[in-house]
mmCIF file of C-alpha atoms in Angstrom:
data_model
loop_
_atom_site.group_PDB
_atom_site.id
_atom_site.type_symbol
_atom_site.label_atom_id
_atom_site.label_comp_id
_atom_site.label_asym_id
_atom_site.label_seq_id
_atom_site.Cartn_x
_atom_site.Cartn_y
_atom_site.Cartn_z
ATOM 1 C CA UNK A 1 -0.177 -0.219 -0.407
ATOM 2 C CA UNK A 2 1.152 3.789 -1.067
ATOM 3 C CA UNK A 3 2.145 5.465 2.375
ATOM 4 C CA UNK A 4 2.413 9.057 2.469
ATOM 5 C CA UNK A 5 5.995 9.723 3.113
ATOM 6 C CA UNK A 6 5.388 13.594 5.635
ATOM 7 C CA UNK A 7 2.166 13.696 7.930
ATOM 8 C CA UNK A 8 -0.290 14.789 7.847
ATOM 9 C CA UNK A 9 0.369 16.763 11.409
ATOM 10 C CA UNK A 10 3.274 18.404 12.670
ATOM 11 C CA UNK A 11 4.827 16.349 15.630
ATOM 12 C CA UNK A 12 2.778 18.691 18.664
ATOM 13 C CA UNK A 13 -1.223 17.300 16.499
ATOM 14 C CA UNK A 14 -1.284 20.720 15.304
ATOM 15 C CA UNK A 15 -2.467 20.603 11.517
ATOM 16 C CA UNK A 16 0.965 22.278 10.095
ATOM 17 C CA UNK A 17 0.581 25.729 7.415
ATOM 18 C CA UNK A 18 -0.216 25.167 3.769
ATOM 19 C CA UNK A 19 3.293 25.939 2.383
ATOM 20 C CA UNK A 20 2.669 22.419 4.546
ATOM 21 C CA UNK A 21 1.058 21.733 3.469
ATOM 22 C CA UNK A 22 0.771 21.447 -0.133
ATOM 23 C CA UNK A 23 5.098 21.106 -0.144
ATOM 24 C CA UNK A 24 3.833 16.927 0.974
ATOM 25 C CA UNK A 25 0.639 16.975 -1.704
ATOM 26 C CA UNK A 26 3.772 17.483 -3.498
ATOM 27 C CA UNK A 27 6.231 14.784 -2.490
ATOM 28 C CA UNK A 28 4.941 11.726 -4.383
ATOM 29 C CA UNK A 29 4.079 8.568 -2.399
ATOM 30 C CA UNK A 30 6.117 5.762 -1.386
ATOM 31 C CA UNK A 31 5.684 2.608 -2.914
ATOM 32 C CA UNK A 32 7.131 -0.966 -2.399
ATOM 33 C CA UNK A 33 10.074 -2.245 -4.428
ATOM 34 C CA UNK A 34 11.193 -5.023 -2.532
ATOM 35 C CA UNK A 35 11.464 -8.133 -5.031
ATOM 36 C CA UNK A 36 9.321 -10.368 -5.944
ATOM 37 C CA UNK A 37 9.674 -14.182 -6.139
ATOM 38 C CA UNK A 38 10.768 -15.922 -8.813
ATOM 39 C CA UNK A 39 8.510 -16.638 -11.184
ATOM 40 C CA UNK A 40 10.209 -18.675 -13.526
ATOM 41 C CA UNK A 41 12.391 -20.425 -13.933
ATOM 42 C CA UNK A 42 14.732 -20.452 -16.462
ATOM 43 C CA UNK A 43 17.397 -18.943 -14.401
ATOM 44 C CA UNK A 44 19.604 -19.272 -11.627
ATOM 45 C CA UNK A 45 18.810 -17.041 -8.151
ATOM 46 C CA UNK A 46 20.231 -13.924 -8.364
ATOM 47 C CA UNK A 47 22.902 -12.445 -5.640
ATOM 48 C CA UNK A 48 21.954 -10.221 -2.574
ATOM 49 C CA UNK A 49 24.169 -7.871 -4.228
ATOM 50 C CA UNK A 50 22.488 -7.688 -8.315
ATOM 51 C CA UNK A 51 19.577 -7.212 -7.105
ATOM 52 C CA UNK A 52 19.677 -6.169 -3.059
ATOM 53 C CA UNK A 53 16.490 -4.324 -1.367
ATOM 54 C CA UNK A 54 16.137 -0.568 -2.560
ATOM 55 C CA UNK A 55 12.664 0.368 -1.515
ATOM 56 C CA UNK A 56 12.915 2.916 0.621
ATOM 57 C CA UNK A 57 8.625 2.836 1.781
ATOM 58 C CA UNK A 58 8.994 1.822 5.383
ATOM 59 C CA UNK A 59 8.863 -1.820 6.365
ATOM 60 C CA UNK A 60 5.834 -2.545 9.214
ATOM 61 C CA UNK A 61 6.051 -5.046 11.618
ATOM 62 C CA UNK A 62 4.790 -7.878 11.128
ATOM 63 C CA UNK A 63 3.182 -10.324 13.431
ATOM 64 C CA UNK A 64 3.706 -14.615 12.311
ATOM 65 C CA UNK A 65 -0.160 -14.261 11.640
ATOM 66 C CA UNK A 66 -0.534 -11.570 9.391
ATOM 67 C CA UNK A 67 2.083 -12.879 7.499
ATOM 68 C CA UNK A 68 -0.028 -16.005 7.279
ATOM 69 C CA UNK A 69 -3.112 -14.027 6.197
ATOM 70 C CA UNK A 70 -1.215 -13.176 3.075
ATOM 71 C CA UNK A 71 -0.553 -9.214 4.273
ATOM 72 C CA UNK A 72 1.135 -7.171 3.756
ATOM 73 C CA UNK A 73 -1.137 -6.699 -0.567
ATOM 74 C CA UNK A 74 1.716 -4.392 -1.203
ATOM 75 C CA UNK A 75 4.503 -6.208 -1.400
ATOM 76 C CA UNK A 76 6.128 -10.391 -0.603
ATOM 77 C CA UNK A 77 7.314 -11.550 2.838
ATOM 78 C CA UNK A 78 11.082 -11.473 3.362
ATOM 79 C CA UNK A 79 11.739 -14.605 4.863
ATOM 80 C CA UNK A 80 15.228 -15.828 5.350
ATOM 81 C CA UNK A 81 16.596 -19.112 5.296
ATOM 82 C CA UNK A 82 20.895 -19.444 6.734
ATOM 83 C CA UNK A 83 23.402 -22.630 6.243
ATOM 84 C CA UNK A 84 26.634 -23.458 4.917
ATOM 85 C CA UNK A 85 24.920 -26.495 2.090
ATOM 86 C CA UNK A 86 28.003 -28.815 2.396
ATOM 87 C CA UNK A 87 27.200 -31.398 -0.567
ATOM 88 C CA UNK A 88 24.284 -30.072 -0.921
ATOM 89 C CA UNK A 89 21.560 -32.721 -0.755
ATOM 90 C CA UNK A 90 18.051 -33.108 -0.221
ATOM 91 C CA UNK A 91 17.719 -32.323 3.176
ATOM 92 C CA UNK A 92 18.191 -28.739 2.023
ATOM 93 C CA UNK A 93 16.055 -28.643 -0.166
ATOM 94 C CA UNK A 94 12.735 -29.886 2.256
ATOM 95 C CA UNK A 95 14.065 -27.107 4.408
ATOM 96 C CA UNK A 96 14.264 -24.133 1.882
ATOM 97 C CA UNK A 97 10.186 -25.202 0.263
ATOM 98 C CA UNK A 98 9.414 -25.519 3.897
ATOM 99 C CA UNK A 99 10.804 -21.757 4.134
ATOM 100 C CA UNK A 100 8.607 -20.955 0.925
ATOM 101 C CA UNK A 101 5.432 -21.868 1.806
ATOM 102 C CA UNK A 102 5.293 -20.627 5.563
ATOM 103 C CA UNK A 103 3.435 -17.614 3.717
ATOM 104 C CA UNK A 104 0.752 -17.353 1.341
ATOM 105 C CA UNK A 105 3.180 -14.787 -1.033
ATOM 106 C CA UNK A 106 6.590 -15.020 0.132
ATOM 107 C CA UNK A 107 10.075 -14.289 -0.816
ATOM 108 C CA UNK A 108 13.050 -15.944 -0.017
ATOM 109 C CA UNK A 109 16.746 -15.041 0.408
ATOM 110 C CA UNK A 110 20.008 -18.378 1.625
ATOM 111 C CA UNK A 111 22.787 -16.893 3.018
ATOM 112 C CA UNK A 112 25.376 -19.421 3.089
ATOM 113 C CA UNK A 113 27.832 -18.670 5.296
ATOM 114 C CA UNK A 114 31.844 -18.351 3.058
ATOM 115 C CA UNK A 115 34.797 -21.410 3.820
ATOM 116 C CA UNK A 116 36.619 -18.629 6.801
ATOM 117 C CA UNK A 117 33.662 -17.659 8.148
ATOM 118 C CA UNK A 118 32.241 -22.447 8.175
ATOM 119 C CA UNK A 119 35.633 -23.770 8.737
ATOM 120 C CA UNK A 120 36.432 -21.193 11.927
ATOM 121 C CA UNK A 121 33.107 -22.242 13.263
ATOM 122 C CA UNK A 122 31.682 -25.444 12.216
ATOM 123 C CA UNK A 123 34.401 -27.062 10.312
ATOM 124 C CA UNK A 124 36.785 -28.082 7.103
ATOM 125 C CA UNK A 125 34.777 -28.980 4.141
ATOM 126 C CA UNK A 126 33.619 -30.689 1.263
ATOM 127 C CA UNK A 127 32.893 -28.150 -1.182
ATOM 128 C CA UNK A 128 34.271 -24.652 -1.629
ATOM 129 C CA UNK A 129 32.641 -21.526 -1.103
ATOM 130 C CA UNK A 130 31.020 -20.567 -4.703
ATOM 131 C CA UNK A 131 30.600 -24.471 -5.161
ATOM 132 C CA UNK A 132 28.107 -23.996 -2.215
ATOM 133 C CA UNK A 133 26.630 -20.465 -3.734
ATOM 134 C CA UNK A 134 25.803 -22.118 -6.597
ATOM 135 C CA UNK A 135 24.287 -25.735 -5.385
ATOM 136 C CA UNK A 136 21.380 -22.594 -3.546
ATOM 137 C CA UNK A 137 21.442 -20.521 -7.334
ATOM 138 C CA UNK A 138 19.882 -23.344 -8.558
ATOM 139 C CA UNK A 139 17.210 -24.510 -5.782
ATOM 140 C CA UNK A 140 14.359 -23.790 -7.823
ATOM 141 C CA UNK A 141 12.164 -22.516 -3.669
ATOM 142 C CA UNK A 142 14.891 -19.994 -3.971
ATOM 143 C CA UNK A 143 14.292 -16.372 -4.975
ATOM 144 C CA UNK A 144 17.661 -14.492 -3.717
ATOM 145 C CA UNK A 145 21.076 -16.345 -1.930
ATOM 146 C CA UNK A 146 23.677 -14.090 0.234
ATOM 147 C CA UNK A 147 26.964 -14.435 -0.518
ATOM 148 C CA UNK A 148 29.247 -14.801 2.643
ATOM 149 C CA UNK A 149 26.397 -14.136 5.292
ATOM 150 C CA UNK A 150 26.991 -13.287 9.678
ATOM 151 C CA UNK A 151 27.177 -16.574 11.899
ATOM 152 C CA UNK A 152 24.692 -14.867 13.833
ATOM 153 C CA UNK A 153 21.891 -12.260 12.426
ATOM 154 C CA UNK A 154 22.685 -8.691 13.861
ATOM 155 C CA UNK A 155 19.988 -5.827 13.751
ATOM 156 C CA UNK A 156 21.630 -3.682 11.035
ATOM 157 C CA UNK A 157 21.720 -7.270 8.939
ATOM 158 C CA UNK A 158 17.804 -7.530 9.206
ATOM 159 C CA UNK A 159 17.083 -4.826 7.925
ATOM 160 C CA UNK A 160 19.298 -3.952 5.724
ATOM 161 C CA UNK A 161 17.850 -7.002 3.886
ATOM 162 C CA UNK A 162 14.386 -5.604 5.472
ATOM 163 C CA UNK A 163 13.943 -9.304 6.874
ATOM 164 C CA UNK A 164 10.592 -10.171 8.169
ATOM 165 C CA UNK A 165 11.367 -13.479 9.323
ATOM 166 C CA UNK A 166 13.942 -16.676 10.288
ATOM 167 C CA UNK A 167 12.860 -19.543 9.248
ATOM 168 C CA UNK A 168 15.326 -22.486 10.407
ATOM 169 C CA UNK A 169 14.000 -26.280 12.460
ATOM 170 C CA UNK A 170 13.931 -25.682 16.690
ATOM 171 C CA UNK A 171 17.024 -27.285 17.501
ATOM 172 C CA UNK A 172 18.753 -25.011 19.548
ATOM 173 C CA UNK A 173 22.466 -24.071 17.053
ATOM 174 C CA UNK A 174 25.241 -23.530 20.273
ATOM 175 C CA UNK A 175 28.183 -21.523 18.109
ATOM 176 C CA UNK A 176 30.001 -18.765 18.402
ATOM 177 C CA UNK A 177 29.836 -19.076 22.608
ATOM 178 C CA UNK A 178 26.319 -19.483 21.997
ATOM 179 C CA UNK A 179 23.757 -21.488 23.717
ATOM 180 C CA UNK A 180 21.856 -21.269 20.757
ATOM 181 C CA UNK A 181 22.832 -18.552 17.581
ATOM 182 C CA UNK A 182 18.895 -17.454 17.137
ATOM 183 C CA UNK A 183 17.313 -16.988 20.752
ATOM 184 C CA UNK A 184 16.990 -13.201 20.166
ATOM 185 C CA UNK A 185 15.732 -14.162 16.659
ATOM 186 C CA UNK A 186 13.160 -16.295 18.574
ATOM 187 C CA UNK A 187 12.749 -13.402 21.428
ATOM 188 C CA UNK A 188 11.691 -11.223 18.502
ATOM 189 C CA UNK A 189 8.943 -12.932 17.325
ATOM 190 C CA UNK A 190 10.901 -13.079 13.383
ATOM 191 C CA UNK A 191 11.424 -16.816 13.867
ATOM 192 C CA UNK A 192 9.411 -19.212 12.380
ATOM 193 C CA UNK A 193 10.519 -23.200 12.552
ATOM 194 C CA UNK A 194 10.831 -25.728 9.877
ATOM 195 C CA UNK A 195 11.825 -29.725 10.304
ATOM 196 C CA UNK A 196 14.284 -31.958 9.256
ATOM 197 C CA UNK A 197 14.840 -34.464 7.575
ATOM 198 C CA UNK A 198 15.746 -37.071 9.251
ATOM 199 C CA UNK A 199 18.433 -39.617 8.251
ATOM 200 C CA UNK A 200 19.937 -37.569 5.397
ATOM 201 C CA UNK A 201 22.666 -34.791 6.439
ATOM 202 C CA UNK A 202 26.279 -33.678 5.618
ATOM 203 C CA UNK A 203 27.497 -34.922 8.462
ATOM 204 C CA UNK A 204 26.047 -39.344 7.305
ATOM 205 C CA UNK A 205 26.958 -38.302 3.610
ATOM 206 C CA UNK A 206 30.517 -38.000 4.827
ATOM 207 C CA UNK A 207 30.809 -41.382 7.589
ATOM 208 C CA UNK A 208 29.465 -43.632 4.428
ATOM 209 C CA UNK A 209 31.934 -42.100 2.450
ATOM 210 C CA UNK A 210 34.835 -42.543 5.474
ATOM 211 C CA UNK A 211 32.843 -46.014 6.607
ATOM 212 C CA UNK A 212 34.142 -47.563 3.160
ATOM 213 C CA UNK A 213 36.699 -45.570 1.984
ATOM 214 C CA UNK A 214 38.236 -48.172 0.389
ATOM 215 C CA UNK A 215 35.191 -48.945 -1.659
ATOM 216 C CA UNK A 216 35.859 -45.231 -3.519
ATOM 217 C CA UNK A 217 39.457 -45.331 -3.856
ATOM 218 C CA UNK A 218 39.206 -48.457 -5.549
ATOM 219 C CA UNK A 219 36.297 -46.996 -7.620
ATOM 220 C CA UNK A 220 37.954 -43.656 -8.477
ATOM 221 C CA UNK A 221 41.512 -45.901 -9.466
ATOM 222 C CA UNK A 222 39.365 -47.861 -11.457
ATOM 223 C CA UNK A 223 37.595 -44.227 -13.028
ATOM 224 C CA UNK A 224 41.206 -43.297 -14.627
ATOM 225 C CA UNK A 225 42.242 -40.983 -11.060
ATOM 226 C CA UNK A 226 45.752 -40.685 -10.198
ATOM 227 C CA UNK A 227 46.777 -42.318 -6.366
ATOM 228 C CA UNK A 228 48.532 -39.380 -5.564
ATOM 229 C CA UNK A 229 44.909 -36.904 -6.721
ATOM 230 C CA UNK A 230 43.409 -39.865 -4.375
ATOM 231 C CA UNK A 231 46.188 -38.855 -1.661
ATOM 232 C CA UNK A 232 46.929 -43.116 -1.429
ATOM 233 C CA UNK A 233 49.940 -43.835 -1.279
ATOM 234 C CA UNK A 234 52.185 -46.499 -3.440
ATOM 235 C CA UNK A 235 51.463 -49.937 -1.148
ATOM 236 C CA UNK A 236 47.715 -48.869 -0.779
ATOM 237 C CA UNK A 237 47.038 -48.565 -4.657
ATOM 238 C CA UNK A 238 48.747 -51.714 -5.361
ATOM 239 C CA UNK A 239 46.684 -53.162 -3.090
ATOM 240 C CA UNK A 240 43.516 -51.537 -4.755
ATOM 241 C CA UNK A 241 44.546 -52.186 -8.360
ATOM 242 C CA UNK A 242 45.116 -56.104 -7.089
ATOM 243 C CA UNK A 243 41.649 -56.453 -5.136
ATOM 244 C CA UNK A 244 40.455 -54.278 -8.608
ATOM 245 C CA UNK A 245 41.507 -57.412 -10.281
ATOM 246 C CA UNK A 246 40.400 -60.306 -8.107
ATOM 247 C CA UNK A 247 37.034 -58.385 -8.191
ATOM 248 C CA UNK A 248 36.814 -58.274 -11.587
ATOM 249 C CA UNK A 249 37.061 -62.294 -12.250
ATOM 250 C CA UNK A 250 34.875 -62.843 -8.798
ATOM 251 C CA UNK A 251 32.360 -61.302 -11.795
ATOM 252 C CA UNK A 252 33.909 -62.379 -14.439
ATOM 253 C CA UNK A 253 33.264 -66.188 -12.165
ATOM 254 C CA UNK A 254 29.699 -65.497 -11.259
ATOM 255 C CA UNK A 255 28.247 -64.564 -14.811
ATOM 256 C CA UNK A 256 30.291 -68.124 -16.209
ATOM 257 C CA UNK A 257 27.950 -69.699 -12.749
ATOM 258 C CA UNK A 258 24.414 -68.042 -13.963
ATOM 259 C CA UNK A 259 24.826 -69.304 -17.594
ATOM 260 C CA UNK A 260 26.164 -72.762 -16.236
ATOM 261 C CA UNK A 261 22.406 -73.177 -13.478
ATOM 262 C CA UNK A 262 20.690 -70.549 -16.506
ATOM 263 C CA UNK A 263 21.845 -74.289 -18.808
ATOM 264 C CA UNK A 264 21.517 -76.439 -16.210
ATOM 265 C CA UNK A 265 17.247 -75.544 -15.930
ATOM 266 C CA UNK A 266 16.728 -75.956 -19.654
ATOM 267 C CA UNK A 267 17.784 -79.004 -19.426
ATOM 268 C CA UNK A 268 15.702 -79.799 -16.431
ATOM 269 C CA UNK A 269 13.557 -77.701 -18.035
ATOM 270 C CA UNK A 270 13.775 -80.259 -20.895
ATOM 271 C CA UNK A 271 14.247 -82.522 -18.859
ATOM 272 C CA UNK A 272 11.015 -82.571 -17.927
ATOM 273 C CA UNK A 273 9.517 -81.825 -20.524
ATOM 274 C CA UNK A 274 10.699 -85.281 -21.915
ATOM 275 C CA UNK A 275 9.433 -87.581 -19.334
ATOM 276 C CA UNK A 276 5.858 -85.778 -19.352
ATOM 277 C CA UNK A 277 5.785 -86.667 -23.066
ATOM 278 C CA UNK A 278 6.802 -89.905 -22.285
ATOM 279 C CA UNK A 279 4.469 -90.866 -19.471
ATOM 280 C CA UNK A 280 1.913 -90.080 -22.051
ATOM 281 C CA UNK A 281 2.777 -92.225 -23.870
ATOM 282 C CA UNK A 282 2.870 -94.487 -22.236
ATOM 283 C CA UNK A 283 -0.731 -93.956 -20.689
ATOM 284 C CA UNK A 284 -1.608 -94.327 -23.797
ATOM 285 C CA UNK A 285 0.494 -97.740 -25.249
ATOM 286 C CA UNK A 286 -1.187 -99.277 -21.835
ATOM 287 C CA UNK A 287 -5.185 -98.086 -22.650
ATOM 288 C CA UNK A 288 -4.265 -99.084 -26.249
ATOM 289 C CA UNK A 289 -2.704 -102.785 -24.665
ATOM 290 C CA UNK A 290 -5.736 -103.264 -22.352
ATOM 291 C CA UNK A 291 -8.168 -102.225 -24.849
ATOM 292 C CA UNK A 292 -6.663 -104.921 -27.239
ATOM 293 C CA UNK A 293 -5.746 -108.042 -25.191
ATOM 294 C CA UNK A 294 -8.624 -107.301 -22.277
ATOM 295 C CA UNK A 295 -7.313 -106.446 -18.320
ATOM 296 C CA UNK A 296 -6.455 -110.575 -17.537
ATOM 297 C CA UNK A 297 -4.138 -109.886 -21.298
ATOM 298 C CA UNK A 298 -5.745 -112.717 -23.018
ATOM 299 C CA UNK A 299 -6.335 -113.066 -26.573
ATOM 300 C CA UNK A 300 -10.243 -112.635 -26.942
ATOM 301 C CA UNK A 301 -11.830 -115.621 -28.036
ATOM 302 C CA UNK A 302 -13.097 -116.524 -32.726
ATOM 303 C CA UNK A 303 -16.016 -117.718 -33.877
ATOM 304 C CA UNK A 304 -14.580 -120.733 -35.688
ATOM 305 C CA UNK A 305 -15.618 -124.678 -36.619
ATOM 306 C CA UNK A 306 -15.199 -127.489 -33.393
ATOM 307 C CA UNK A 307 -11.938 -128.659 -33.233
ATOM 308 C CA UNK A 308 -12.754 -132.969 -32.687
ATOM 309 C CA UNK A 309 -13.445 -134.738 -29.995
ATOM 310 C CA UNK A 310 -11.670 -138.836 -30.871
ATOM 311 C CA UNK A 311 -8.542 -139.320 -32.410
ATOM 312 C CA UNK A 312 -10.430 -140.943 -35.218
ATOM 313 C CA UNK A 313 -12.093 -138.091 -36.142
ATOM 314 C CA UNK A 314 -8.901 -135.830 -35.586
ATOM 315 C CA UNK A 315 -7.001 -138.651 -38.563
ATOM 316 C CA UNK A 316 -6.735 -137.806 -41.810
ATOM 317 C CA UNK A 317 -9.422 -139.154 -45.358
ATOM 318 C CA UNK A 318 -7.139 -140.724 -47.547
ATOM 319 C CA UNK A 319 -6.321 -139.740 -50.680
ATOM 320 C CA UNK A 320 -8.087 -141.353 -53.306
ATOM 321 C CA UNK A 321 -6.196 -143.840 -55.737
ATOM 322 C CA UNK A 322 -6.553 -143.999 -59.209
ATOM 323 C CA UNK A 323 -7.112 -147.054 -60.848
ATOM 324 C CA UNK A 324 -4.687 -149.433 -61.802
ATOM 325 C CA UNK A 325 -2.332 -147.358 -59.724
ATOM 326 C CA UNK A 326 -0.097 -148.904 -57.123
ATOM 327 C CA UNK A 327 0.421 -147.905 -52.881
ATOM 328 C CA UNK A 328 4.026 -147.702 -52.777
ATOM 329 C CA UNK A 329 2.610 -149.914 -49.687
ATOM 330 C CA UNK A 330 1.823 -153.112 -52.485
ATOM 331 C CA UNK A 331 4.975 -152.661 -54.096
ATOM 332 C CA UNK A 332 7.698 -154.764 -54.021
ATOM 333 C CA UNK A 333 10.742 -155.126 -55.708
ATOM 334 C CA UNK A 334 12.696 -158.191 -56.760
ATOM 335 C CA UNK A 335 15.684 -158.117 -55.810
#
C-alpha cells in the first residue's frame, strides 16, 4: 500500500501551514519496490549484491498470524534462511521448501556462510564457498542468495535486507559461544521453525564415505584418477588395483555360474517335458493294450468250427487212388 513520507500533522498534532501542506501534497507517494518472487525457472536465482532491496517505503513489523493471512498485499513477506549447505542434498531442499511455503506470498532469501567463517566455527567443508553458492542458486525455492552471510544475525543485517522472519529448525544451535544463535530472533517473534529430514545430512554422507573409504578409492582408481589425486600411498594403490582385478575375476566366475545355472535349468525343463511326453505315450500304449487284450491279457475268442473230439475223427481221410495205380505200401521189389 502506498505510504506518505511526511505526516499530515506536525509532531504536536497542530495542522501544518498551507505551505507545508502543499509541499506534502507535491511529494510523490512512496511505494514498495521490493523484488518479487521468481515466477520462472529459466535462470538461477540472483545474488543479493546484484538485486538488493532498494525499497524506500517503510517495512512495518508483521506478526506470524498477519503474514499467514497474506498481508501486506503490496509486497511479499521476506523470509530468511541460512546455513552451510555443504554437499547440497534433499534435506536442504526440503527445509528451503518449507521456508518458501510458510506464507502465501513469500520471498526467500538464503544466506550462505563463507569458507573462512565455516572453517572457524564448524569445520572443513567438502565443497568450497563458490560451489555452495551456485548449488543454492539452482534450487527452485530460492529467490535470492546472500554470499558471505554472518554467523550470528545482527539488527543491522536484518534491516539491510528488510527481513521479516527467519526460518530454521527449532533445535537450539549452539555455536560461537552461544547456547542458541537464534535466541534473540526467537525472542523478537521473528523465528519460524521448519522440520529436519531424518536420515539425511551432510555429516551422514561424509560418514558413509569415510566408512567405505577403500571402496570409493578403488572406484576412483578404476575410473582413471591417480593415486596422487586420491592421496593414496604406493602400497595401497597396488593393493586396490589387485583387489579390483580380484573383483573382476569374481564377476566373471559369477557370470559363468549364472550361465551354468541357466543351462541346467533349461536341461531340467527339457527333461521334464520329455518325461511328461513319455508318460503320456506310456498311458496311451497301456490303454491300447488293455483295449486289445483285455485286463487279463488273454486274446479274445474268435468264432470258428468246433475242433474234433477223437483221434479217429482227427485222422485225415486217405487220398483217393486212381484206378490201376498201386500204393507204395504194396510194391515189391525183386532182387
